[in-house]
Each structure stands twice: as structure tokens, then as C-alpha cells.
Short mmCIF file of C-alpha atoms (C1' of nucleotides) in Angstrom, two decimals:
data_model
loop_
_atom_site.label_atom_id
_atom_site.label_comp_id
_atom_site.label_asym_id
_atom_site.label_seq_id
_atom_site.Cartn_x
_atom_site.Cartn_y
_atom_site.Cartn_z
CA UNK A 1 -206.29 62.82 56.69
CA UNK A 2 -204.25 61.60 53.58
CA UNK A 3 -204.26 62.62 50.15
CA UNK A 4 -207.79 62.40 48.49
CA UNK A 5 -206.07 62.49 44.77
CA UNK A 6 -205.79 58.71 44.69
CA UNK A 7 -208.09 57.68 41.82
CA UNK A 8 -210.61 54.70 42.90
CA UNK A 9 -209.60 51.45 42.40
CA UNK A 10 -206.03 51.64 42.98
CA UNK A 11 -205.93 51.54 47.25
CA UNK A 12 -208.24 48.29 47.39
CA UNK A 13 -207.94 46.81 43.97
CA UNK A 14 -209.19 43.33 45.10
CA UNK A 15 -212.51 41.76 45.27
CA UNK A 16 -215.47 43.94 44.24
CA UNK A 17 -213.29 46.59 42.71
CA UNK A 18 -211.62 43.85 40.35
CA UNK A 19 -215.06 42.22 39.66
CA UNK A 20 -216.55 45.48 38.73
CA UNK A 21 -213.65 46.18 36.47
CA UNK A 22 -213.90 43.04 34.52
CA UNK A 23 -217.61 43.47 34.57
CA UNK A 24 -217.68 46.93 33.16
CA UNK A 25 -214.83 45.95 30.56
CA UNK A 26 -216.72 43.11 29.27
CA UNK A 27 -219.88 45.17 28.94
CA UNK A 28 -217.69 47.93 27.19
CA UNK A 29 -216.72 45.20 24.44
CA UNK A 30 -219.88 44.11 24.10
CA UNK A 31 -221.40 47.59 23.73
CA UNK A 32 -218.49 48.99 21.08
CA UNK A 33 -218.97 45.58 18.93
CA UNK A 34 -222.76 46.27 19.00
CA UNK A 35 -223.17 50.08 18.79
CA UNK A 36 -219.85 51.24 17.55
CA UNK A 37 -217.36 54.00 19.37
CA UNK A 38 -219.98 56.91 18.30
CA UNK A 39 -222.97 55.52 19.75
CA UNK A 40 -222.10 54.64 22.81
CA UNK A 41 -223.54 55.38 26.31
CA UNK A 42 -221.91 54.80 29.57
CA UNK A 43 -224.82 54.30 31.57
CA UNK A 44 -225.84 51.66 29.04
CA UNK A 45 -222.57 49.89 29.83
CA UNK A 46 -223.25 50.21 33.19
CA UNK A 47 -226.72 48.65 32.89
CA UNK A 48 -225.11 45.50 31.18
CA UNK A 49 -222.41 45.21 33.56
CA UNK A 50 -225.09 45.24 36.53
CA UNK A 51 -223.16 48.16 38.12
CA UNK A 52 -224.11 51.68 39.06
CA UNK A 53 -223.68 54.16 36.40
CA UNK A 54 -222.14 56.89 39.26
CA UNK A 55 -219.35 53.98 39.51
CA UNK A 56 -218.64 54.02 35.80
CA UNK A 57 -218.26 57.62 35.57
CA UNK A 58 -216.08 58.03 38.77
CA UNK A 59 -213.51 55.02 37.70
CA UNK A 60 -213.22 56.10 33.77
CA UNK A 61 -215.42 59.30 33.05
CA UNK A 62 -215.14 59.25 29.40
CA UNK A 63 -215.71 56.46 26.81
CA UNK A 64 -212.01 57.10 25.45
CA UNK A 65 -210.54 56.48 28.94
CA UNK A 66 -212.73 53.23 29.43
CA UNK A 67 -211.59 51.91 25.88
CA UNK A 68 -207.76 52.47 26.93
CA UNK A 69 -208.46 50.77 29.90
CA UNK A 70 -210.12 47.85 27.79
CA UNK A 71 -206.84 48.29 25.44
CA UNK A 72 -204.93 47.50 28.57
CA UNK A 73 -206.67 44.46 29.64
CA UNK A 74 -206.98 43.04 25.81
CA UNK A 75 -203.16 43.53 25.81
CA UNK A 76 -202.43 41.46 28.75
CA UNK A 77 -204.30 38.26 26.97
CA UNK A 78 -201.48 37.67 24.71
CA UNK A 79 -201.65 34.51 22.50
CA UNK A 80 -198.61 32.23 21.97
CA UNK A 81 -197.35 32.22 18.42
CA UNK A 82 -196.95 28.94 16.40
CA UNK A 83 -193.75 28.16 14.62
CA UNK A 84 -193.45 26.12 11.59
CA UNK A 85 -190.08 26.64 10.38
CA UNK A 86 -190.26 28.86 7.08
CA UNK A 87 -191.01 32.52 7.24
CA UNK A 88 -193.78 32.19 4.87
CA UNK A 89 -195.18 29.68 7.23
CA UNK A 90 -194.95 31.33 10.34
CA UNK A 91 -196.15 34.87 8.27
CA UNK A 92 -199.27 33.07 7.06
CA UNK A 93 -200.12 31.56 10.55
CA UNK A 94 -199.77 35.39 11.87
CA UNK A 95 -201.83 36.37 8.73
CA UNK A 96 -204.47 34.01 9.30
CA UNK A 97 -204.79 34.78 13.07
CA UNK A 98 -205.49 38.64 12.20
CA UNK A 99 -207.72 37.78 9.53
CA UNK A 100 -209.94 35.80 11.52
CA UNK A 101 -209.95 37.92 14.44
CA UNK A 102 -210.69 40.77 11.96
CA UNK A 103 -213.42 38.52 9.98
CA UNK A 104 -215.32 37.70 13.36
CA UNK A 105 -218.17 40.24 13.27
CA UNK A 106 -217.96 40.63 17.37
CA UNK A 107 -213.80 41.17 17.14
CA UNK A 108 -214.01 43.23 13.79
CA UNK A 109 -216.48 45.86 15.38
CA UNK A 110 -214.52 45.76 18.31
CA UNK A 111 -211.27 46.37 16.68
CA UNK A 112 -212.51 49.17 14.40
CA UNK A 113 -214.28 50.85 17.42
CA UNK A 114 -210.88 50.78 19.18
CA UNK A 115 -208.94 52.15 16.48
CA UNK A 116 -211.66 55.10 15.90
CA UNK A 117 -211.64 55.84 19.81
CA UNK A 118 -207.57 56.01 19.84
CA UNK A 119 -208.06 58.85 16.76
CA UNK A 120 -210.00 60.77 19.27
CA UNK A 121 -207.93 60.74 22.63
CA UNK A 122 -204.10 61.11 23.08
CA UNK A 123 -204.28 58.62 26.31
CA UNK A 124 -206.38 55.84 24.29
CA UNK A 125 -203.94 56.15 21.35
CA UNK A 126 -201.20 55.24 23.47
CA UNK A 127 -202.69 52.36 24.81
CA UNK A 128 -203.36 51.44 21.43
CA UNK A 129 -199.72 51.75 20.33
CA UNK A 130 -198.36 49.24 23.27
CA UNK A 131 -201.21 46.71 22.20
CA UNK A 132 -199.81 46.52 18.87
CA UNK A 133 -196.17 46.79 20.03
CA UNK A 134 -196.72 44.00 22.25
CA UNK A 135 -198.26 42.02 19.43
CA UNK A 136 -195.25 42.94 17.03
CA UNK A 137 -192.56 42.04 19.67
CA UNK A 138 -194.42 38.52 19.90
CA UNK A 139 -194.12 37.47 16.37
CA UNK A 140 -190.78 39.59 15.53
CA UNK A 141 -188.51 36.22 16.61
CA UNK A 142 -190.01 34.35 13.70
CA UNK A 143 -188.60 37.14 11.17
CA UNK A 144 -185.03 36.97 13.13
CA UNK A 145 -184.82 33.41 12.56
CA UNK A 146 -185.38 33.70 8.81
CA UNK A 147 -182.48 36.12 8.98
CA UNK A 148 -180.31 33.39 10.40
CA UNK A 149 -181.53 30.88 8.34
CA UNK A 150 -180.43 33.20 5.61
CA UNK A 151 -183.95 33.48 4.20
CA UNK A 152 -184.06 37.01 4.43
CA UNK A 153 -181.03 39.54 4.15
CA UNK A 154 -179.48 40.55 7.32
CA UNK A 155 -180.05 43.92 8.95
CA UNK A 156 -183.83 43.62 7.92
CA UNK A 157 -186.22 45.26 10.33
CA UNK A 158 -188.19 42.21 11.90
CA UNK A 159 -190.58 44.63 13.26
CA UNK A 160 -191.41 46.12 9.79
CA UNK A 161 -192.01 42.67 8.26
CA UNK A 162 -194.68 41.81 10.78
CA UNK A 163 -196.48 45.15 10.70
CA UNK A 164 -196.30 44.69 6.82
CA UNK A 165 -198.43 41.43 7.37
CA UNK A 166 -201.23 43.09 9.23
CA UNK A 167 -201.40 46.55 7.64
CA UNK A 168 -202.84 45.41 4.21
CA UNK A 169 -205.64 43.39 6.40
CA UNK A 170 -206.39 46.44 8.32
CA UNK A 171 -206.33 48.84 5.30
CA UNK A 172 -209.10 46.63 3.70
CA UNK A 173 -211.01 46.30 6.82
CA UNK A 174 -211.20 49.98 7.10
CA UNK A 175 -211.09 51.58 3.81
CA UNK A 176 -213.10 48.71 1.51
CA UNK A 177 -216.35 47.02 2.40
CA UNK A 178 -214.68 43.61 1.12
CA UNK A 179 -214.88 40.32 3.02
CA UNK A 180 -211.71 39.40 4.68
CA UNK A 181 -210.99 35.73 3.52
CA UNK A 182 -208.06 33.48 3.75
CA UNK A 183 -206.73 34.29 0.09
CA UNK A 184 -206.64 37.86 1.71
CA UNK A 185 -204.31 36.69 4.66
CA UNK A 186 -202.12 34.67 2.67
CA UNK A 187 -201.59 37.53 -0.15
CA UNK A 188 -200.48 39.66 2.90
CA UNK A 189 -198.12 37.01 4.13
CA UNK A 190 -196.88 35.97 0.91
CA UNK A 191 -196.34 40.04 -0.45
CA UNK A 192 -194.29 40.52 3.21
CA UNK A 193 -192.18 37.70 2.52
CA UNK A 194 -191.43 38.30 -0.89
CA UNK A 195 -190.54 42.08 -0.13
CA UNK A 196 -188.50 40.93 2.88
CA UNK A 197 -186.55 38.45 0.62
CA UNK A 198 -185.88 41.41 -1.49
CA UNK A 199 -184.21 43.59 0.87
CA UNK A 200 -187.40 45.92 1.06
CA UNK A 201 -187.11 46.09 4.98
CA UNK A 202 -183.66 46.72 5.41
CA UNK A 203 -183.06 49.06 8.18
CA UNK A 204 -181.66 52.72 7.67
CA UNK A 205 -180.66 53.11 3.87
CA UNK A 206 -182.90 51.82 1.18
CA UNK A 207 -181.61 49.03 -0.07
CA UNK A 208 -182.73 49.24 -3.86
CA UNK A 209 -182.11 52.21 -6.12
CA UNK B 1 -249.18 70.65 -2.30
CA UNK B 2 -246.65 68.35 -4.02
CA UNK B 3 -244.64 66.02 -1.63
CA UNK B 4 -242.84 67.21 1.51
CA UNK B 5 -240.49 64.38 1.81
CA UNK B 6 -237.43 65.93 -0.85
CA UNK B 7 -234.55 66.53 1.79
CA UNK B 8 -233.58 70.42 1.68
CA UNK B 9 -231.14 71.35 -0.64
CA UNK B 10 -232.18 69.08 -3.63
CA UNK B 11 -234.92 71.64 -5.27
CA UNK B 12 -233.00 74.85 -5.19
CA UNK B 13 -229.32 73.64 -4.96
CA UNK B 14 -228.14 77.15 -6.39
CA UNK B 15 -226.54 80.24 -4.79
CA UNK B 16 -227.15 80.32 -0.95
CA UNK B 17 -227.61 76.67 -0.58
CA UNK B 18 -224.23 75.71 -2.33
CA UNK B 19 -222.65 78.79 -0.37
CA UNK B 20 -223.84 77.34 2.98
CA UNK B 21 -222.81 73.41 1.94
CA UNK B 22 -219.01 74.60 1.22
CA UNK B 23 -218.77 76.84 4.13
CA UNK B 24 -220.30 74.10 6.28
CA UNK B 25 -217.86 71.49 4.79
CA UNK B 26 -214.87 73.66 5.20
CA UNK B 27 -215.73 74.32 8.87
CA UNK B 28 -216.36 70.62 9.15
CA UNK B 29 -213.12 69.99 8.01
CA UNK B 30 -211.39 72.29 10.13
CA UNK B 31 -213.28 71.18 13.18
CA UNK B 32 -212.58 67.67 12.86
CA UNK B 33 -208.72 68.32 12.05
CA UNK B 34 -208.63 70.35 15.56
CA UNK B 35 -211.03 68.32 17.94
CA UNK B 36 -211.15 65.12 16.52
CA UNK B 37 -214.20 63.26 15.90
CA UNK B 38 -215.46 62.58 19.35
CA UNK B 39 -215.22 66.24 20.64
CA UNK B 40 -217.34 67.23 17.60
CA UNK B 41 -220.03 69.98 18.09
CA UNK B 42 -222.39 70.74 15.06
CA UNK B 43 -223.23 74.04 16.85
CA UNK B 44 -219.51 74.79 16.80
CA UNK B 45 -219.45 74.17 13.17
CA UNK B 46 -222.64 76.20 12.61
CA UNK B 47 -220.59 78.95 14.44
CA UNK B 48 -217.52 78.41 12.20
CA UNK B 49 -219.30 78.45 9.30
CA UNK B 50 -221.47 81.56 10.10
CA UNK B 51 -224.34 79.79 9.63
CA UNK B 52 -227.55 79.00 11.93
CA UNK B 53 -227.20 75.83 13.61
CA UNK B 54 -230.79 74.71 12.70
CA UNK B 55 -229.61 74.71 9.16
CA UNK B 56 -226.93 72.47 9.67
CA UNK B 57 -229.10 69.83 11.79
CA UNK B 58 -231.94 70.20 9.34
CA UNK B 59 -229.57 69.35 6.05
CA UNK B 60 -227.06 66.81 7.74
CA UNK B 61 -228.63 65.83 11.31
CA UNK B 62 -225.65 63.87 12.34
CA UNK B 63 -221.80 64.06 12.58
CA UNK B 64 -221.55 61.19 10.66
CA UNK B 65 -223.64 62.03 8.00
CA UNK B 66 -221.90 65.54 7.54
CA UNK B 67 -218.76 63.62 7.19
CA UNK B 68 -220.15 61.29 4.55
CA UNK B 69 -220.67 64.67 2.76
CA UNK B 70 -217.50 65.80 3.31
CA UNK B 71 -216.05 62.85 1.85
CA UNK B 72 -217.85 63.09 -1.31
CA UNK B 73 -216.79 66.42 -1.28
CA UNK B 74 -213.30 65.32 -1.03
CA UNK B 75 -213.57 62.59 -3.46
CA UNK B 76 -214.78 65.06 -6.39
CA UNK B 77 -210.98 66.83 -5.94
CA UNK B 78 -209.08 64.34 -7.59
CA UNK B 79 -205.21 65.06 -7.94
CA UNK B 80 -203.80 64.20 -11.47
CA UNK B 81 -200.99 61.48 -11.05
CA UNK B 82 -197.63 61.82 -12.22
CA UNK B 83 -195.71 59.65 -14.76
CA UNK B 84 -192.28 58.26 -14.30
CA UNK B 85 -191.71 55.35 -16.82
CA UNK B 86 -190.97 52.73 -14.18
CA UNK B 87 -193.21 51.01 -11.43
CA UNK B 88 -191.14 51.95 -8.82
CA UNK B 89 -190.73 55.59 -9.38
CA UNK B 90 -194.46 55.64 -9.98
CA UNK B 91 -195.43 53.88 -6.92
CA UNK B 92 -192.70 56.14 -4.95
CA UNK B 93 -194.62 59.20 -6.32
CA UNK B 94 -197.55 57.92 -5.09
CA UNK B 95 -196.21 56.70 -1.49
CA UNK B 96 -194.84 60.18 -1.19
CA UNK B 97 -197.98 61.94 -2.30
CA UNK B 98 -199.82 59.85 0.61
CA UNK B 99 -197.26 60.35 3.35
CA UNK B 100 -197.04 64.15 2.77
CA UNK B 101 -200.71 64.04 3.06
CA UNK B 102 -200.78 62.04 6.29
CA UNK B 103 -197.78 63.73 7.75
CA UNK B 104 -199.57 67.04 7.55
CA UNK B 105 -200.95 67.95 10.93
CA UNK B 106 -204.43 69.39 9.37
CA UNK B 107 -204.89 66.68 6.80
CA UNK B 108 -203.45 63.59 8.77
CA UNK B 109 -206.12 64.46 11.68
CA UNK B 110 -208.83 64.83 9.19
CA UNK B 111 -207.83 61.53 7.57
CA UNK B 112 -207.91 59.99 11.15
CA UNK B 113 -211.38 61.60 11.90
CA UNK B 114 -212.75 60.78 8.63
CA UNK B 115 -211.89 56.96 9.17
CA UNK B 116 -213.12 57.17 12.86
CA UNK B 117 -216.19 58.43 11.38
CA UNK B 118 -216.75 55.56 9.00
CA UNK B 119 -216.24 52.99 11.62
CA UNK B 120 -219.27 54.40 13.31
CA UNK B 121 -222.17 54.55 10.22
CA UNK B 122 -223.17 52.52 7.37
CA UNK B 123 -223.39 55.46 4.99
CA UNK B 124 -220.14 57.02 6.24
CA UNK B 125 -218.19 53.99 5.65
CA UNK B 126 -219.64 53.68 1.84
CA UNK B 127 -218.54 57.10 1.14
CA UNK B 128 -215.41 56.53 2.38
CA UNK B 129 -215.15 53.27 0.32
CA UNK B 130 -216.18 55.21 -2.88
CA UNK B 131 -213.32 57.92 -1.86
CA UNK B 132 -210.59 55.46 -1.66
CA UNK B 133 -211.73 53.51 -4.92
CA UNK B 134 -211.47 56.55 -7.03
CA UNK B 135 -208.06 57.39 -5.53
CA UNK B 136 -206.86 53.67 -6.23
CA UNK B 137 -208.70 53.49 -9.65
CA UNK B 138 -206.61 56.92 -10.81
CA UNK B 139 -203.28 55.21 -9.96
CA UNK B 140 -204.13 51.46 -11.04
CA UNK B 141 -202.88 52.10 -14.33
CA UNK B 142 -199.22 52.82 -13.75
CA UNK B 143 -199.48 49.20 -12.71
CA UNK B 144 -201.34 48.24 -16.01
CA UNK B 145 -198.20 49.70 -17.65
CA UNK B 146 -195.58 47.81 -15.73
CA UNK B 147 -197.43 44.84 -16.71
CA UNK B 148 -197.37 45.53 -20.63
CA UNK B 149 -193.61 46.62 -20.14
CA UNK B 150 -193.43 42.94 -18.56
CA UNK B 151 -191.86 44.33 -15.27
CA UNK B 152 -194.75 42.50 -13.37
CA UNK B 153 -196.34 39.25 -14.38
CA UNK B 154 -199.50 39.06 -16.12
CA UNK B 155 -202.52 38.65 -14.21
CA UNK B 156 -201.51 40.75 -11.43
CA UNK B 157 -204.32 42.66 -9.37
CA UNK B 158 -203.36 46.37 -10.09
CA UNK B 159 -205.82 47.67 -7.46
CA UNK B 160 -204.11 45.43 -5.08
CA UNK B 161 -200.73 46.77 -5.81
CA UNK B 162 -202.00 50.38 -5.14
CA UNK B 163 -203.49 49.30 -1.79
CA UNK B 164 -200.33 47.90 -0.89
CA UNK B 165 -198.48 50.84 -1.27
CA UNK B 166 -200.86 52.74 0.97
CA UNK B 167 -201.58 50.05 3.77
CA UNK B 168 -198.08 50.46 5.78
CA UNK B 169 -198.56 54.34 5.79
CA UNK B 170 -202.24 54.12 7.14
CA UNK B 171 -201.57 51.30 9.40
CA UNK B 172 -198.48 53.48 10.64
CA UNK B 173 -200.58 56.29 11.45
CA UNK B 174 -203.31 54.79 13.11
CA UNK B 175 -201.43 52.04 15.15
CA UNK B 176 -197.94 53.54 16.12
CA UNK B 177 -196.85 57.09 17.22
CA UNK B 178 -193.99 57.31 14.67
CA UNK B 179 -193.52 60.15 12.62
CA UNK B 180 -194.09 59.13 8.79
CA UNK B 181 -191.17 60.17 6.85
CA UNK B 182 -189.91 59.74 3.42
CA UNK B 183 -188.02 56.93 4.08
CA UNK B 184 -191.36 55.14 5.20
CA UNK B 185 -192.94 55.95 2.14
CA UNK B 186 -190.24 54.72 0.05
CA UNK B 187 -190.01 51.73 1.93
CA UNK B 188 -193.87 51.14 1.23
CA UNK B 189 -193.33 51.61 -2.53
CA UNK B 190 -190.38 49.35 -2.55
CA UNK B 191 -192.11 46.55 -0.79
CA UNK B 192 -195.18 46.67 -3.00
CA UNK B 193 -192.65 46.97 -6.05
CA UNK B 194 -190.91 43.95 -5.14
CA UNK B 195 -193.66 41.72 -4.03
CA UNK B 196 -195.53 42.68 -7.27
CA UNK B 197 -192.38 41.37 -9.26
CA UNK B 198 -192.43 38.44 -7.32
CA UNK B 199 -196.11 37.63 -8.08
CA UNK B 200 -197.84 38.10 -4.93
CA UNK B 201 -200.59 40.30 -6.29
CA UNK B 202 -201.59 37.56 -8.87
CA UNK B 203 -205.62 37.63 -9.26
CA UNK B 204 -207.33 34.27 -7.99
CA UNK B 205 -205.06 31.27 -6.91
CA UNK B 206 -201.90 32.29 -5.08
CA UNK B 207 -199.23 32.11 -6.62
CA UNK B 208 -196.72 30.79 -4.57
CA UNK B 209 -196.33 27.80 -2.57
"C1'" DC C 1 -212.52 39.20 64.04
"C1'" DC C 2 -213.27 44.20 63.80
"C1'" DC C 3 -212.43 48.94 62.47
"C1'" DA C 4 -211.75 52.64 59.40
"C1'" DT C 5 -212.94 53.70 55.12
"C1'" DA C 6 -212.61 52.94 49.88
"C1'" DA C 7 -215.82 52.12 46.51
"C1'" DC C 8 -220.16 51.39 45.39
"C1'" DG C 9 -224.99 52.73 44.12
"C1'" DG C 10 -229.82 54.93 43.82
"C1'" DG C 11 -232.02 59.19 42.90
"C1'" DA C 12 -231.89 64.11 42.44
"C1'" DC C 13 -230.05 67.56 40.00
"C1'" DT C 14 -227.84 70.17 35.92
"C1'" DC C 15 -226.87 71.65 31.59
"C1'" DC C 16 -226.82 71.92 26.87
"C1'" DA C 17 -227.01 68.91 22.30
"C1'" DG C 18 -230.54 68.40 19.32
"C1'" DT C 19 -235.76 69.78 18.43
"C1'" DT C 20 -239.70 72.55 17.48
"C1'" DT C 21 -241.82 76.53 15.71
"C1'" DC C 22 -242.48 80.19 13.23
"C1'" DG C 23 -240.88 84.31 11.05
"C1'" DT C 24 -237.60 86.07 7.02
"C1'" DT C 25 -234.68 85.77 2.99
"C1'" DA C 26 -234.00 84.76 -1.56
"C1'" DA C 27 -233.86 81.11 -5.72
"C1'" DT C 28 -236.25 79.52 -9.62
"C1'" DC C 29 -240.22 79.81 -12.98
"C1'" DG C 30 -243.02 82.42 -15.60
"C1'" DC D 1 -239.98 91.47 -12.81
"C1'" DG D 2 -243.17 89.55 -9.48
"C1'" DA D 3 -245.16 85.41 -7.28
"C1'" DT D 4 -244.06 81.14 -5.20
"C1'" DT D 5 -241.87 78.50 -1.90
"C1'" DA D 6 -237.61 76.52 -0.83
"C1'" DA D 7 -234.33 77.04 2.51
"C1'" DC D 8 -232.39 79.82 6.08
"C1'" DG D 9 -231.89 81.74 10.93
"C1'" DA D 10 -233.27 83.50 16.16
"C1'" DA D 11 -235.50 81.72 19.85
"C1'" DA D 12 -237.96 78.70 22.84
"C1'" DC D 13 -237.98 74.80 24.49
"C1'" DT D 14 -236.81 69.39 25.82
"C1'" DG D 15 -234.91 64.89 26.98
"C1'" DG D 16 -231.15 62.50 28.34
"C1'" DA D 17 -225.76 62.40 29.26
"C1'" DG D 18 -223.13 63.58 32.86
"C1'" DT D 19 -222.88 65.14 38.05
"C1'" DC D 20 -223.48 65.58 42.92
"C1'" DC D 21 -225.21 63.79 47.31
"C1'" DC D 22 -225.32 60.95 50.80
"C1'" DG D 23 -226.41 56.49 52.60
"C1'" DT D 24 -224.41 51.43 52.08
"C1'" DT D 25 -221.44 47.61 51.32
"C1'" DA D 26 -217.33 45.24 51.95
"C1'" DT D 27 -212.11 45.34 51.36
"C1'" DG D 28 -207.67 45.01 53.88
"C1'" DG D 29 -205.14 46.17 57.64
"C1'" DG D 30 -204.19 45.38 62.65
#
DNA sequence: CCCATAACGGGACTCCAGTTTCGTTAATCG
DNA sequence: CGATTAACGAAACTGGAGTCCCGTTATGGG
């Protein structure tokens, strides 16, 4: 007999199953970017992916858990970071990367939709958190190097500095209609670098009065 | 005869109509905070507001336009800002206010839901942008005063400094599971103040190399 | 290579979000 | 205060999102 509980796709993950997953995730990304999170129809995704809608419902069930899986997939495709030799240079490179991503019509809409989905479901939120955790960890070493060079005070929270670069770009994307240009990216990087040098990101007790 | 096009609630906005609007908006806020944006049912909102569901559908039609109206309502209730005499003091007061709002279970969930809704609909996005525009304008004068005191270089973009205080708090709310505590608020204020002093928010050309 | 069965897919079905209809209540104007 | 009609609300209706059934395809182990 055997347990019937194992979710589909776990016992025979090869060939067709993998093909279906990647086709559906690609279609889901396209649909999210086009229609946004709210007006999303699993049947439409199935059509785009050239897959039976029964399959989509069986394997993912809801829009939010499909987005959660999409985030797992996105987290796996990590871009290597560049190294410029100075904190400001590295942070600018990071800021420009984030800016280009969010300013791109498709990617920008996709990220908005993914954030929206994460606010609606705990599992999806967790997937989103891991995604950003990975990205932050990828870039944190550049701050560590700045500490070692003496550019930034010892005890600075490297992760917090990296988040400080992205934060204003996401805030702008979500709360204003303004375009995200290179100037915005550079400003974000310079602000984070200046604050880091001033000791604003010291771990534990706040540094200034 | 007369045009039939005028949306309901515009010709006789008094008495019952106003009562229905405020009851529905309160119910919508509660429902958003409880269930989140995705699992929202207009019939449920009608029930909570003790109003016919036909009325909700006729006047608002969709979840997103109901949220847009809720944002208009929220924008009208502006809290007066406090003045402490120093830039850091004022920014900390602002940061603490934002932090307390987002950390509160009901308000935090509500803001997440509202941001999610704004990513799904242009009208709702516009309402959200106005909401933050008003909030930013309310606090910008404290940066202007700092410029006049010489705490911050002339030509600094006051609005950008205020946004820089909120940005990391929203970024943390949305992309991590971490608690938003006073330390996070103080850090956001200190980072923004330090960056502003260093000239990172100068309008136009970037200030540093 | 072959078998057992995991996973898929078409189509019928269900159920409820959203709409329509029409009678009732009450806001505004004179 | 009384007439006009904007706005509301109950109930019946409808379309499509999500489920179920069962036959078909093709994976992975032996």
C-alpha cells in the first residue's frame, strides 16, 4: 500500500515533473508581471504553461503557495557580486543592480507582486525572507572587508548596511510613483556608506547620543 | 431625466450615506488586518458593517477600490508632528511613531495589506502615494529647520531625508520576520541623520565622488 | 527492457463571489 | 412638511474559479 500523503512531485522528480515545474513557474512569473498578484488565475497559468489546470491545482493549490515555490526558484539563481576595492564602490554596484532589477518593467512588477503575495500568507512570507537573506548574505562580505580596511568602525552590522542600500529603493518603488534611476541608486549607496562610516550600524547599543 | 452616470454617494452624501461609508471603511480595516488582502470577501465586510452586500458592491465594486477609499480616509487623519529642537531628536520621534504603528499587530497587518493592494491596482497605488506624500510633507519642515540651523548642508532634499527614516522600517517589515523594536527605529533615525549631515541627500548632482 | 504506479490531463461538476432585479427607506429641496 | 428620487437591502440569479473522477502517459527501480 504505502502512504498516500507524499505530495506529488516528490517521488519522481525527474523528467516530466521537472519540466512541468519550470514551465509553470515561468508562466507564473509572466502572469504576475502582467496582471499583478490580485488578478491572477491558475487556469490562465496552466494555459500559458501548456499544462492541465488540474496539475497546477494538485501541485500548488493556491496562488500564494505557487509564489512561494517561485521564490525558492528565484533564490537558487544567485548572481555573483562584483568587487571594486572600496565600500562605496561595492555598495554602488549593489544599488545599481537592485535599481536595474526594480526599474525593469517585468522584473519590477514581478517583485511588487511577490512582496504582495508574501503579505498574505505565512509560508510565502518565509520564502521571501529566505530569498532576501541569501541576497544579503551574498553582499555582506564587502562590508566586512571595509571594516578590515578601517573604512567603517569595528562592530558594524554588515547585513544591516546591505539592507540599508536596498531599503530606500524598495520604499520608493512601493510608496511613490517616481522612476527608479541611477541617481536614486547612487544616493542610496552614498547614504548607507556615510551612515556606516558614522557608526550608525554598530551592533547592540546605539553609537551616538 | 438627468445623467445616470454619477456614482452613488455623490448626490446625497449626508446622513445614511456617510454612516454607511464609515461603517464599511472600519469593517474593511478590521478585515484587512485579520485576513490580509488576498483572503478578503466583500460580503464579509458587508456583514461586519451591518450593511447590504449589494451596497458595498455598488459603491466600491472591488477590493482594491475599497482599499483606495480607505487610504483617502486614512490620509485625512494626520497626526501633528512633535518638535524637539535637533534633527536627530525630530527624526527619532518620527521613526518611533512609524515603528510603533508598524509594530502594532492590527496597524502593521493593515499597512502590509494596503501596500499589497496598491501593487495590484493603479488607482489604489495613487491613493497610497498621496497618503505617503502627505505624511512626508508633514515632517519635512524639521529637516528644513536643520538646514537653517546649519546642521545639514544647504540644498538637502528634505523629503528624501524623511523617506530615508521610514524606508528601513518598511523594508524590515516586508522582507524579514524580525520584530520592529525601538532600536530599529533609533538606528533608522541615526543613519538618516548621519547621511544627511554628510551631504548624501543633496538635490541634483550627487555630492561625493 | 518491463512493470508498477507516480504524475499528468480532459471533462464534468460544485459552489460561491459578484450581478441583477425590484421593492423599501430616507436625504435634500421647495 | 411633503414630494422627488438617491441610496439602500433582500433575494434570486449566473459565471467561472476550484474540485473530483477516471483514463492516459511516462518515470524510476528491478
